[in-house]
XYZ file of C-alpha atoms in Angstrom:
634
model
C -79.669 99.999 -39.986
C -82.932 101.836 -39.260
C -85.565 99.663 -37.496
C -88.125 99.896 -40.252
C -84.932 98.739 -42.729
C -84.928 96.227 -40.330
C -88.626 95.108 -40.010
C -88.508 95.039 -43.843
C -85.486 93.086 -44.822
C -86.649 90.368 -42.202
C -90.233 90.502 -43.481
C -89.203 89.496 -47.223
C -86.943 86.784 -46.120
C -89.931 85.379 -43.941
C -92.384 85.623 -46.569
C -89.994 84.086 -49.686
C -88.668 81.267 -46.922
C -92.699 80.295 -46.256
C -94.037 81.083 -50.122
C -91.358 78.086 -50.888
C -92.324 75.863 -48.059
C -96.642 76.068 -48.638
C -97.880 72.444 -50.207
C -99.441 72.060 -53.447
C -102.690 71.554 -51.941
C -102.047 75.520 -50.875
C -101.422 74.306 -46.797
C -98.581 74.603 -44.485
C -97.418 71.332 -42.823
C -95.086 71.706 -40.344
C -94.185 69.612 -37.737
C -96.262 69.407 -33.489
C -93.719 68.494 -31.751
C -94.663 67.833 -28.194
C -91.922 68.448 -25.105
C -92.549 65.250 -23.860
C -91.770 61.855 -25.337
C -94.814 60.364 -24.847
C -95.967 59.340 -28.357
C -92.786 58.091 -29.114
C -92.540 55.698 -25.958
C -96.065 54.627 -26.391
C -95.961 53.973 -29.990
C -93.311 51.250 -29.381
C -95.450 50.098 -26.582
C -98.490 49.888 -28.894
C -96.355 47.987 -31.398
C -95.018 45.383 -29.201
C -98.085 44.585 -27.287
C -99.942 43.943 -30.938
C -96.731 41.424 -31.920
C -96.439 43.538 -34.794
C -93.135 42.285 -36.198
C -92.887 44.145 -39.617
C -91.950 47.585 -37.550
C -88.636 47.192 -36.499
C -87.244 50.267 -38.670
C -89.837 52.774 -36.767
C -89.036 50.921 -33.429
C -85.485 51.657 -33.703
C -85.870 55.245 -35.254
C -87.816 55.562 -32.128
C -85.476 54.385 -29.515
C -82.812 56.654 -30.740
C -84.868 59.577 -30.380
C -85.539 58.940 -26.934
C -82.173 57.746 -26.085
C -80.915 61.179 -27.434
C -83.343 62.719 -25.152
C -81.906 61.427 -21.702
C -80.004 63.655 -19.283
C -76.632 62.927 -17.972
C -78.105 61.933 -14.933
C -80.447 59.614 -16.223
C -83.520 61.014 -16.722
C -85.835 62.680 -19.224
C -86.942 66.843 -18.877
C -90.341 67.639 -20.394
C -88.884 71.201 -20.953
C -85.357 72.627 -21.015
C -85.219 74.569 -17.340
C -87.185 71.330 -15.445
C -85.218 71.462 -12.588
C -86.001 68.097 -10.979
C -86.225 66.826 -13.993
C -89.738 64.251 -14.974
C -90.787 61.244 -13.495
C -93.161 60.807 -15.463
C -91.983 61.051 -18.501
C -88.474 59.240 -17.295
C -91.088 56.093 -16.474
C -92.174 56.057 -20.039
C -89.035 56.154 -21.675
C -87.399 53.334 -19.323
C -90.438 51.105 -19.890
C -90.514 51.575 -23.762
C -87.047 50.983 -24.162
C -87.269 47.403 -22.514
C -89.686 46.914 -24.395
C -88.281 47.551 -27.884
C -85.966 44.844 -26.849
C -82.558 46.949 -28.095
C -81.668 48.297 -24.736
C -81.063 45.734 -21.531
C -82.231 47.319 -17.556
C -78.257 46.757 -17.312
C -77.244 49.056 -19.826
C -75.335 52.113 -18.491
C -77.812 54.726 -19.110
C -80.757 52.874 -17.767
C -78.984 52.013 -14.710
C -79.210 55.944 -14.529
C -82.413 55.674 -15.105
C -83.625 53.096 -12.846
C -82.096 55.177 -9.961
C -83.951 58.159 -10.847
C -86.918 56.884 -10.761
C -85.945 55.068 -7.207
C -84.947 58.196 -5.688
C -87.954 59.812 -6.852
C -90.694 57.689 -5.543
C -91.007 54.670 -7.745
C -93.794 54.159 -10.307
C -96.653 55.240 -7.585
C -95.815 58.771 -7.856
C -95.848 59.079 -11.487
C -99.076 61.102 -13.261
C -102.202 59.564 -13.928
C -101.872 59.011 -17.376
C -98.754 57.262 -16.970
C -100.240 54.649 -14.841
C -103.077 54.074 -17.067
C -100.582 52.938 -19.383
C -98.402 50.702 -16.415
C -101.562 49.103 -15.620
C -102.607 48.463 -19.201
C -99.366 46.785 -19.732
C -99.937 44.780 -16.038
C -96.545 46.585 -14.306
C -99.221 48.136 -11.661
C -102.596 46.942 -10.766
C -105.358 49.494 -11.708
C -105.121 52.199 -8.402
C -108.444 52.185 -6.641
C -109.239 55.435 -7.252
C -109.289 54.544 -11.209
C -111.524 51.724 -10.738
C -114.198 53.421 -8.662
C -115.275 55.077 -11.457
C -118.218 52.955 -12.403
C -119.033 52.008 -15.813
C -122.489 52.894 -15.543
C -121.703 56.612 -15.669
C -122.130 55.732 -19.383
C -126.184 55.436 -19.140
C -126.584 58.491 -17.204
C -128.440 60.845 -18.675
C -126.785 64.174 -20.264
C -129.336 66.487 -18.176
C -127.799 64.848 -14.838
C -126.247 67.039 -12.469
C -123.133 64.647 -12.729
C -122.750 62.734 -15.995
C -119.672 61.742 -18.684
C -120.509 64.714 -20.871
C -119.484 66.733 -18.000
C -115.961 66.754 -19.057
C -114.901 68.105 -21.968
C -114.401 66.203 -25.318
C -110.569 65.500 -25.277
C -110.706 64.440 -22.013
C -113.967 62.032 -22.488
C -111.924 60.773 -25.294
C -109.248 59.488 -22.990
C -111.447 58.850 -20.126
C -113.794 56.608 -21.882
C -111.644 53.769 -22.990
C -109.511 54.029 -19.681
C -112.595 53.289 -17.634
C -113.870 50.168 -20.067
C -110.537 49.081 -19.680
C -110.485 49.667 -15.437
C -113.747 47.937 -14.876
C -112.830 44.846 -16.890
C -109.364 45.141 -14.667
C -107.329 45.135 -18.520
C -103.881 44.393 -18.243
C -102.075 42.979 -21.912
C -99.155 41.006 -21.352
C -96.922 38.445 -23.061
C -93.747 36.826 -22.842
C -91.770 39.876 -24.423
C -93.375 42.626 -22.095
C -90.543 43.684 -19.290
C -91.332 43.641 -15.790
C -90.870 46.613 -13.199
C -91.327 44.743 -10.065
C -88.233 46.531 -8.840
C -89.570 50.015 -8.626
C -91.879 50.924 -6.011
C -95.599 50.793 -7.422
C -97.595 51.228 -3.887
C -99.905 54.512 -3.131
C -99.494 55.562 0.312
C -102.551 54.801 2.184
C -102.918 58.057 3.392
C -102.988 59.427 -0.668
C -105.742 56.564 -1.363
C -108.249 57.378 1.781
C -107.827 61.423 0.782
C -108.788 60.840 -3.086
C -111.215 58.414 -2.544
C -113.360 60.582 0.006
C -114.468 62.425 -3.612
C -114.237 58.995 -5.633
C -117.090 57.859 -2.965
C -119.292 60.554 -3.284
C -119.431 60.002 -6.825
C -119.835 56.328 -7.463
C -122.652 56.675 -5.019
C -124.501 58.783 -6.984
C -124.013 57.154 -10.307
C -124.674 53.753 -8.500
C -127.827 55.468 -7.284
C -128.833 56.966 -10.423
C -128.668 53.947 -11.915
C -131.120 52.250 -9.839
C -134.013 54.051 -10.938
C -133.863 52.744 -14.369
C -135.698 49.684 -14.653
C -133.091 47.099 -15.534
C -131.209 44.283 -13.912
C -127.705 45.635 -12.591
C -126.510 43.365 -15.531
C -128.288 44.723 -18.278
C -127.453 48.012 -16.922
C -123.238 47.713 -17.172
C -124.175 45.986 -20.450
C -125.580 48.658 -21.825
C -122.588 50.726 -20.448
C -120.260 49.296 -22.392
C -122.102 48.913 -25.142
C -122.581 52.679 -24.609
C -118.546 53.449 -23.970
C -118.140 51.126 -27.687
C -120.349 53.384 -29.496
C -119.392 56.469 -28.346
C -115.673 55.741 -29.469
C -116.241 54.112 -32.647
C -118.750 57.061 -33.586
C -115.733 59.308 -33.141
C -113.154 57.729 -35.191
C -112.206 59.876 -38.182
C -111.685 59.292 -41.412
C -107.924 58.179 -41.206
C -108.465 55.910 -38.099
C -107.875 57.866 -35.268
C -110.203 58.676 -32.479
C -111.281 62.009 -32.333
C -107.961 62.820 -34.054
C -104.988 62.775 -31.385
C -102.903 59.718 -31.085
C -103.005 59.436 -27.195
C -106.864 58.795 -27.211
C -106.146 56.090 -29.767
C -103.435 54.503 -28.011
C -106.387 53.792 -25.200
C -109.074 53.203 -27.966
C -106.940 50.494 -28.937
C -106.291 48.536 -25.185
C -110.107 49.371 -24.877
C -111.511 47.506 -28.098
C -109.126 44.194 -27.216
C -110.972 44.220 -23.135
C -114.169 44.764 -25.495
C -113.326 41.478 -27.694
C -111.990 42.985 -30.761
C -109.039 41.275 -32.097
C -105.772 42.671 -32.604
C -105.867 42.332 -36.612
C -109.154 43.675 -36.509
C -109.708 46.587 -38.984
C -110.653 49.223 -36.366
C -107.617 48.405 -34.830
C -105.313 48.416 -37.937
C -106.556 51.766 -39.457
C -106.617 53.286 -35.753
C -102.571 52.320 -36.120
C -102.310 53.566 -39.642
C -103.927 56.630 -38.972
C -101.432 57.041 -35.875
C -98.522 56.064 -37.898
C -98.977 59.176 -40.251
C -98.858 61.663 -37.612
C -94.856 60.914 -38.162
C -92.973 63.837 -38.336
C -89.501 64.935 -39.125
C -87.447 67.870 -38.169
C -86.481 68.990 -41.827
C -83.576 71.763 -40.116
C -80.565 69.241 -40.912
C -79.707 65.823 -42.154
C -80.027 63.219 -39.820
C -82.792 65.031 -37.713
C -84.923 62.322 -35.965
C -88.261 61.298 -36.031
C -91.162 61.543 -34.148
C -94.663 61.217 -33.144
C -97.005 63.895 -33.252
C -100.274 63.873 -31.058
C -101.976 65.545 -33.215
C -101.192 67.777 -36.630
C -101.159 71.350 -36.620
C -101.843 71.779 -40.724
C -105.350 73.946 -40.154
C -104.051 75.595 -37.689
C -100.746 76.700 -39.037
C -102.196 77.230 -42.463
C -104.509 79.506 -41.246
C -102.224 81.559 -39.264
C -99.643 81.538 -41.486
C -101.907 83.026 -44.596
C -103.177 85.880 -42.260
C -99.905 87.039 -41.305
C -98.912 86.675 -44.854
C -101.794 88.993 -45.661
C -101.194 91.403 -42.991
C -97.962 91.904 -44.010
C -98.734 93.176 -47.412
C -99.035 90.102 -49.251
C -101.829 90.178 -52.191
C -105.373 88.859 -51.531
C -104.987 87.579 -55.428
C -101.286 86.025 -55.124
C -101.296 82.546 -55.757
C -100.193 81.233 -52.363
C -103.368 83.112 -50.816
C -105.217 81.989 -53.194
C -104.462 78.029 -52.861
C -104.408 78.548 -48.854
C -107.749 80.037 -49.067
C -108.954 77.225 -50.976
C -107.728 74.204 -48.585
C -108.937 76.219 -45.773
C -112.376 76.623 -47.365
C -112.068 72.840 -48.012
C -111.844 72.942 -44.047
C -114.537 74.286 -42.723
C -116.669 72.017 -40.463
C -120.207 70.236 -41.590
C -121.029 67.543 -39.167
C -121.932 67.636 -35.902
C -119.660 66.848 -32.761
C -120.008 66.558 -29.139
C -119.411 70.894 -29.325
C -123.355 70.474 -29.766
C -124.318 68.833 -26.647
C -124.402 72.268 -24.874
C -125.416 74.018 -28.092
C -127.656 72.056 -30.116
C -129.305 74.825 -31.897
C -126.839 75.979 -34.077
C -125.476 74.222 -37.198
C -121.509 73.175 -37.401
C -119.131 75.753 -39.459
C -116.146 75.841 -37.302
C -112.720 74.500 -38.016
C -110.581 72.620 -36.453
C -106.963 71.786 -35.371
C -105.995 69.146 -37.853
C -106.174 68.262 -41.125
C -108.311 65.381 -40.852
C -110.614 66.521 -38.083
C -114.024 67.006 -39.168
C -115.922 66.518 -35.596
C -113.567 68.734 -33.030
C -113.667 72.400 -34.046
C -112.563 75.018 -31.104
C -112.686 78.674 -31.038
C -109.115 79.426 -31.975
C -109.287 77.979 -35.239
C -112.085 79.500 -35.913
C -111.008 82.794 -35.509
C -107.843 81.856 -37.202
C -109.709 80.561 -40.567
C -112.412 83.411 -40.686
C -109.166 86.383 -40.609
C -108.371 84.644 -43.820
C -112.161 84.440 -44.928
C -112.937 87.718 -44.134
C -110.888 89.352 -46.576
C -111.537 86.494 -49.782
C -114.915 86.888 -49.161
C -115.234 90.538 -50.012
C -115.384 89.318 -53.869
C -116.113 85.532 -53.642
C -119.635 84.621 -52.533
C -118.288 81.255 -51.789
C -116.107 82.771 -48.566
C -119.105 85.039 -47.760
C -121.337 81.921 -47.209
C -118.513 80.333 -45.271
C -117.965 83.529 -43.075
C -121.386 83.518 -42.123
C -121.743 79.729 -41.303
C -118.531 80.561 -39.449
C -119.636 83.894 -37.037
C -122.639 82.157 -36.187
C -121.147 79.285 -34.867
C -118.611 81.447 -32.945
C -121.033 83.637 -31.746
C -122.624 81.022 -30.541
C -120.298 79.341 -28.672
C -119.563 82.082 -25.979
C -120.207 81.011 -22.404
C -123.108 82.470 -20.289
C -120.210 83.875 -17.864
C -119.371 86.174 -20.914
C -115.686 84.411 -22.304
C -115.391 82.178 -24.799
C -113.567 78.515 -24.099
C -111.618 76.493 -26.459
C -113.778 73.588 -27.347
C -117.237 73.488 -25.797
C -119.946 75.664 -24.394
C -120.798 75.622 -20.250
C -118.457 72.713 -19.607
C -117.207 74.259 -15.918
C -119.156 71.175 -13.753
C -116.407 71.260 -11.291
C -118.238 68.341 -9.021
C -116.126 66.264 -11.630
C -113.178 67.233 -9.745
C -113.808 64.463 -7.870
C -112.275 62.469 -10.186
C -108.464 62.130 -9.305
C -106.534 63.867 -11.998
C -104.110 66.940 -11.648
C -105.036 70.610 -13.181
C -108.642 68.927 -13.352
C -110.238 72.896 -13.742
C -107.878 73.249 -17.029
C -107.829 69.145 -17.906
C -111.250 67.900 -17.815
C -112.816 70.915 -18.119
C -113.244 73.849 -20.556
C -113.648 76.882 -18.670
C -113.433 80.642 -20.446
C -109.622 81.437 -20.563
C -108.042 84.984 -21.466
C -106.397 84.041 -24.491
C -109.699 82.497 -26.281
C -112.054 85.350 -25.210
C -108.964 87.801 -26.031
C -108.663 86.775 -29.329
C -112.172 85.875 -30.239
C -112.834 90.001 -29.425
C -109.647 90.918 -31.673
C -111.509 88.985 -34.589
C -114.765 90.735 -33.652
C -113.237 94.160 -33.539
C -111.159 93.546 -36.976
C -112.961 91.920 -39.662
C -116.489 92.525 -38.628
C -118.745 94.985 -38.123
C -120.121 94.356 -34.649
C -121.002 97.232 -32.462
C -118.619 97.498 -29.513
C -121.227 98.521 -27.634
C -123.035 94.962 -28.501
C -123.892 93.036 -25.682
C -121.689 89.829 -26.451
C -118.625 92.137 -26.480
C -119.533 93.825 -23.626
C -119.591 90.976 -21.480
C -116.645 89.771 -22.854
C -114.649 92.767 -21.925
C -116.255 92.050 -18.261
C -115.088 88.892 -17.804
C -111.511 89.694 -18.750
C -111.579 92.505 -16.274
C -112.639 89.968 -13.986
C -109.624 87.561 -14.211
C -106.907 90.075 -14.818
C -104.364 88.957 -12.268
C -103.084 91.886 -9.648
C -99.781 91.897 -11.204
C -102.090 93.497 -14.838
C -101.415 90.110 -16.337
C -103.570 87.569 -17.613
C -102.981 83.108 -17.486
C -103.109 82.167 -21.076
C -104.168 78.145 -21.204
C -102.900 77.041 -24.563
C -99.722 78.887 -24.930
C -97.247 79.375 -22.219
C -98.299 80.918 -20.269
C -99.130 84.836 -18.981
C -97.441 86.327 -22.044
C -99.681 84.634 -24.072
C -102.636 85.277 -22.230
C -101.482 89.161 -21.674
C -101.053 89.611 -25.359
C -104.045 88.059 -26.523
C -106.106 90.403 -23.845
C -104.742 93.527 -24.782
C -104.776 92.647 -28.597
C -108.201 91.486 -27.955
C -109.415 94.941 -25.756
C -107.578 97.064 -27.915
C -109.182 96.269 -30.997
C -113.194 96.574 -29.576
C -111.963 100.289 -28.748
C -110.732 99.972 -25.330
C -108.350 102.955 -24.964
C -104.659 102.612 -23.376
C -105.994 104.400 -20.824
C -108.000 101.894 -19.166
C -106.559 100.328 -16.158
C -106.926 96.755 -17.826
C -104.309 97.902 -20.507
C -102.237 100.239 -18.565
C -101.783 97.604 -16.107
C -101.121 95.068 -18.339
C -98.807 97.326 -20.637
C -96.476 97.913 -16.952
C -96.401 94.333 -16.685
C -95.091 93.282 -19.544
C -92.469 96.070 -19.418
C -91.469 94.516 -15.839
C -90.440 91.589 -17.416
C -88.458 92.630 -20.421
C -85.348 90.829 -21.060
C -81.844 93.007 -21.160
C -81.441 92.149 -24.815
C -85.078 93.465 -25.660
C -86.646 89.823 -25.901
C -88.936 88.450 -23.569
C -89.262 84.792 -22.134
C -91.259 82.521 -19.963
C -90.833 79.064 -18.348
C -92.782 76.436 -18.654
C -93.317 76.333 -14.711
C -95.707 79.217 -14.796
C -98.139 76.653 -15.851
C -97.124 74.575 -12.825
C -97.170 77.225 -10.564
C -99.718 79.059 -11.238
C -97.285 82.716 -11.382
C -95.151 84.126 -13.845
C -91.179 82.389 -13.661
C -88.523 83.907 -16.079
C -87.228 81.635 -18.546
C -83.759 84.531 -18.385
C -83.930 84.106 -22.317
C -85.968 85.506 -25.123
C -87.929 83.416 -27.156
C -89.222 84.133 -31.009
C -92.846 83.814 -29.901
C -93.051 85.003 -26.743
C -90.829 87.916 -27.816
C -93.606 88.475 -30.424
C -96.675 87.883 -28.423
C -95.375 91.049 -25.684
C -94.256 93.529 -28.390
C -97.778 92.972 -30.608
C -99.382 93.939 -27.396
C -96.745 97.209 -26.934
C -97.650 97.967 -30.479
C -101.274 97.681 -30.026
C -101.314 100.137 -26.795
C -98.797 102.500 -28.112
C -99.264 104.924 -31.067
C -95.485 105.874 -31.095
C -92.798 103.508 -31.176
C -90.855 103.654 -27.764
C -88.024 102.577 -26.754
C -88.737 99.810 -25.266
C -90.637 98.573 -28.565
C -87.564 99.558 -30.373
C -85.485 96.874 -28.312
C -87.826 94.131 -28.569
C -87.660 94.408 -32.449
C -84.148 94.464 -32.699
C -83.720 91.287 -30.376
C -87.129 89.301 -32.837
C -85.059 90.180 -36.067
C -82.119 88.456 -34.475
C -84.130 85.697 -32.853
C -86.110 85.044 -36.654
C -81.897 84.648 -37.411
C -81.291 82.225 -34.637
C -81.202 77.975 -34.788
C -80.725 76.858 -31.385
C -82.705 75.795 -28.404
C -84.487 79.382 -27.447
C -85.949 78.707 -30.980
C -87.079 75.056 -29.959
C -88.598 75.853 -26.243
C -91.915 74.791 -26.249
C -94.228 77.782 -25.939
C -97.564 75.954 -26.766
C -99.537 74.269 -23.494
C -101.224 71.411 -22.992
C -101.152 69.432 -19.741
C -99.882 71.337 -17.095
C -96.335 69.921 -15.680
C -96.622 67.306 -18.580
C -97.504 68.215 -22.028
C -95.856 71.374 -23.709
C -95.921 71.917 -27.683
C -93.270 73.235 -29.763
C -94.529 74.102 -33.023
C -92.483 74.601 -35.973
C -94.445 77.111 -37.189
C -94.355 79.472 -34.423
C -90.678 81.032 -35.559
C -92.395 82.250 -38.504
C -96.033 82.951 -37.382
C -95.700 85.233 -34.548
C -92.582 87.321 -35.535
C -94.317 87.940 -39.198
C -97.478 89.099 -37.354
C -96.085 91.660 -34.904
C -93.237 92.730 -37.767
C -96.097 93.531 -39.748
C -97.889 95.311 -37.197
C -95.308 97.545 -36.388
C -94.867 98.042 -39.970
C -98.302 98.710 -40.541
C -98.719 101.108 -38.245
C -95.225 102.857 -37.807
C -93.547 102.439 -41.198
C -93.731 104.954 -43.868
């Protein structure tokens, strides 16, 4: 069969398998399933420490998922090629499953378990948000280096040199309640919580004097700051809290959660109790509710397990999903576009969120990750929504207001160091790395990454009429020549990991009129030609996030085979061989069900926190197959 027979046969089965999947309300929900089985563990740990007793059938559907998780040697993998396998997320599951009360520490596989963890260093070498959750449930006492970050860093002002809106929003959201809850020393236990005095829980000393050198330097400061406001030491961590309460419950959303992802919540909740709330208080029971209906379910088989999502993926999706459906010859006035350009219009962002701390002067008309956010819009879905925009509004004022809400905001939003980040604007303080948490420059920070400022200048260069001689897109082009690696690739943050960021680069360069000839491209083009697979795919493991290089994953992947050929196709204006390959080996990947088709290609924490969306099988393959259609077929 010809390739363009090919592209086309896989195309229309794409399209007719998502046309009969879209929701009535004209969105696409499928499931966010992280790599790690953190919202799982912790929402039996949530339910159990509130005594809630009418849960049991989630609590078991829960434990089986994680049971069916486990290595044979006992321990739990964050992705599939984890060598050592995870601590962290080993710790978790052990401790949840005591705690559901249906497995016993004598139990075959958690004798397995137990040793794991004992050969690897106990509880005291587990991440840090791991312990904030062994602490909160009183297995570990609070480490030092947690509970030197004063309270009072609440009451400094935002125009400080050092101060909490430092850090970007989704980490404030987590770091707020953790430090109300380490200053008032918070530990929730009961008669039903397990104990794991048996596994090592000690820092070394050595560990504690070398963090806390930074931890020093800033609790002196914020101690000093502090002093020159003109209230008792009392009244001043008073007002802290009372500062850390609002600034929580003025970010709960409408279905409960706080700032919309199920892991802030889970500390929202521990923080309101050390506060004074009550378990059964209403806060608390809608912040459950709303974490409850981030359940999600495989829909591939019968039987398929449930889980816990962090944090939806229906704007997102939805918006992808209806541009590729467009590009690949889909009509602006079919039904489906129709409906999706509806919801998303429904979307689009109206209130103001912490994105305006650093850019007050603009008004909100972003969009964000979930369907229920209306506070937390980032770049990507932006860009995402406005594709779809762009082309509705050429003959429906409605989407031509919304467009132009939209670009400004965007516009907006770029950095003074010429990229664009994901959330905020100027959050790169990096004297809040002296807080001790790994990957703090892509954790609590938002710095300008490749694959934002890539794609936000392949949105520029497609639907709009920008000059590419303007100055935003000039300096945009700068900075990505500026953190090209040597090797002509390019670290992608929020999808794993260089291919991502390499694609979204060239993609991005290509379509403000940089020519293949540029170095930038040329080098980047080599690159990804390095790497491809023998059957014509391409793949990467997670541990290039860890490591900070590209590592093979020695399999192709739908979306990572995708994300290299759209950038072949973009660079090339005659299909080569090598393009050739890689289509042959997506057709057959869009044909495949196994665990290539499940490795989590999303990023989130670095050596922790990997997405695989369910969505990305048909996303990514339907973009670049169009593509190459568009621009090779007949």
């Amino acid at each position: 069969m010809k390739t363009i027979d090919k592209v086309n046969a896989s195309l229309n089965d794409c399209i007719g398998d998502l046309l009969r999947k879209q929701s009535d309300n004209g969105s696409w929900e499928f499931c966010f399933e992280g790599s790690s089985i953190m919202t799982d563990a912790y929402m039996i740990i949530l339910i159990r420490t509130l005594k809630w007793t009418n849960e049991e059938k989630l609590v078991m559907a829960l434990v089986e998922r994680i049971r069916s998780k486990q290595a044979p040697n006992g321990s739990w993998k964050v992705y599939t090629d984890e060598k050592e396998s995870n601590l962290s997320a080993t710790i978790e599951a052990y401790f949840s499953l005591l705690y559901s009360g249906y497995v016993t520490k004598d139990d075959a596989n958690m004798l397995k378990a137990e040793r794991f963890i004992l050969d690897h260093g106990g509880l005291a070498k587990s991440d840090w948000l791991t312990k904030m959750m062994l602490a909160l449930n009183g297995q570990i006492k609070w480490p030092t280096i947690v509970k030197s970050i004063p309270i009072e860093i609440m009451i400094i002002p935002k125009w400080a040199p050092i101060n909490i809106y430092n850090l970007v929003g989704y980490a404030r959201a987590h770091w707020i309640p953790i430090i109300v809850c380490s200053n008032l020393d918070t530990s929730v236990v009961h008669e039903q919580t397990p104990k794991l005095s048996h596994l090592p829980s000690r820092e070394e000393k050595e560990e504690d004097h070398r963090l806390l050198d930074g931890l020093k330097i800033l609790h002196h400061y914020v101690k000093n700051s502090v002093k020159k406001l003109a209230s008792t030491p009392r009244e001043l961590q008073r007002k802290a809290f009372k500062n850390a309460e609002n600034y929580m419950l003025d970010r709960i959303e409408e279905n409960g959660t706080l700032y919309s992802y199920f892991s802030a919540s889970f500390f929202m909740i521990y923080s309101l109790m050390a506060l004074g709330y009550d378990k059964d208080h209403p806060i608390i029971k809608n912040a459950f509710w709303g974490m409850k209906s981030y359940l999600c379910r495989n829909l591939s088989g019968a039987g398929d397990p449930i889980f816990v999502q962090n944090s939806p993926s229906t704007v997102w999706d939805t918006a992808l999903l209806t541009g590729a459906i467009i590009n690949a010859g889909v009509p602006v006035h079919n039904d489906a576009i129709t409906k999706a350009g509806a919801y998303l219009l429904s979307r689009q962002h109206d209130k103001y969120g912490d994105w305006a701390v650093n850019n007050p002067d603009v008004p909100p008309g972003g969009w964000g990750f979930s369907d229920i956010n209306t506070i937390v819009p980032d770049i990507d879905d932006t860009t995402a929504a406005l594709r779809v925009v762009t082309v509705l509004a050429q003959s429906d004022g409605r989407y031509r207001e919304a467009w132009n809400k939209g670009v400004r905001w965007l516009l907006s939003m770029q950095n003074d160091d010429g990229g664009w980040s994901a959330f905020e604007k100027n959050t790169d303080n990096y004297l809040l790395s002296l807080i001790p948490f790994r990957y703090e420059d892509r954790v609590l920070f938002d710095p300008s990454t490749a694959d934002l400022t890539g794609r936000t200048l392949y949105f520029l260069g497609k639907y709009t009429t920008m000059s590419k001689d303007s100055e935003k897109i000039r300096e945009a082009i700068k900075w990505l020549e500026h953190h090209q690696q040597e090797d002509g690739s390019w670290y992608g943050r929020w999808g794993n990991c260089y291919i991502y960021g390499t694609w979204a680069a060239v993609t991005g360069l290509k379509a403000v009129g940089v020519p293949s000839t540029d170095p930038m491209v040329g080098n980047a083009v080599n690159w990804l030609l390095s790497i491809q697979n023998r059957d014509g795919g391409w793949g990467e493991s997670c541990s290039s996030d860890i490591r900070n290089h590209y590592v093979p994953l020695h399999h192709s992947t739908p979306s990572q085979t995708a994300w290299a050929l759209d950038a072949l196709i973009a660079s090339s204006e005659k299909p080569t061989p090598q393009i050739e390959k890689g289509i042959h080996a997506l057709t057959g990947l869009m044909e495949a069900s196994d665990w290539r088709t499940e490795y989590p290609t999303g990023a989130a924490i670095p050596g922790g926190y990997y997405i695989h969306y369910h969505s990305y099988k048909y996303i990514w393959p339907l973009q670049t197959l169009g593509n190459y259609r568009n621009k090779y077929g007949s």
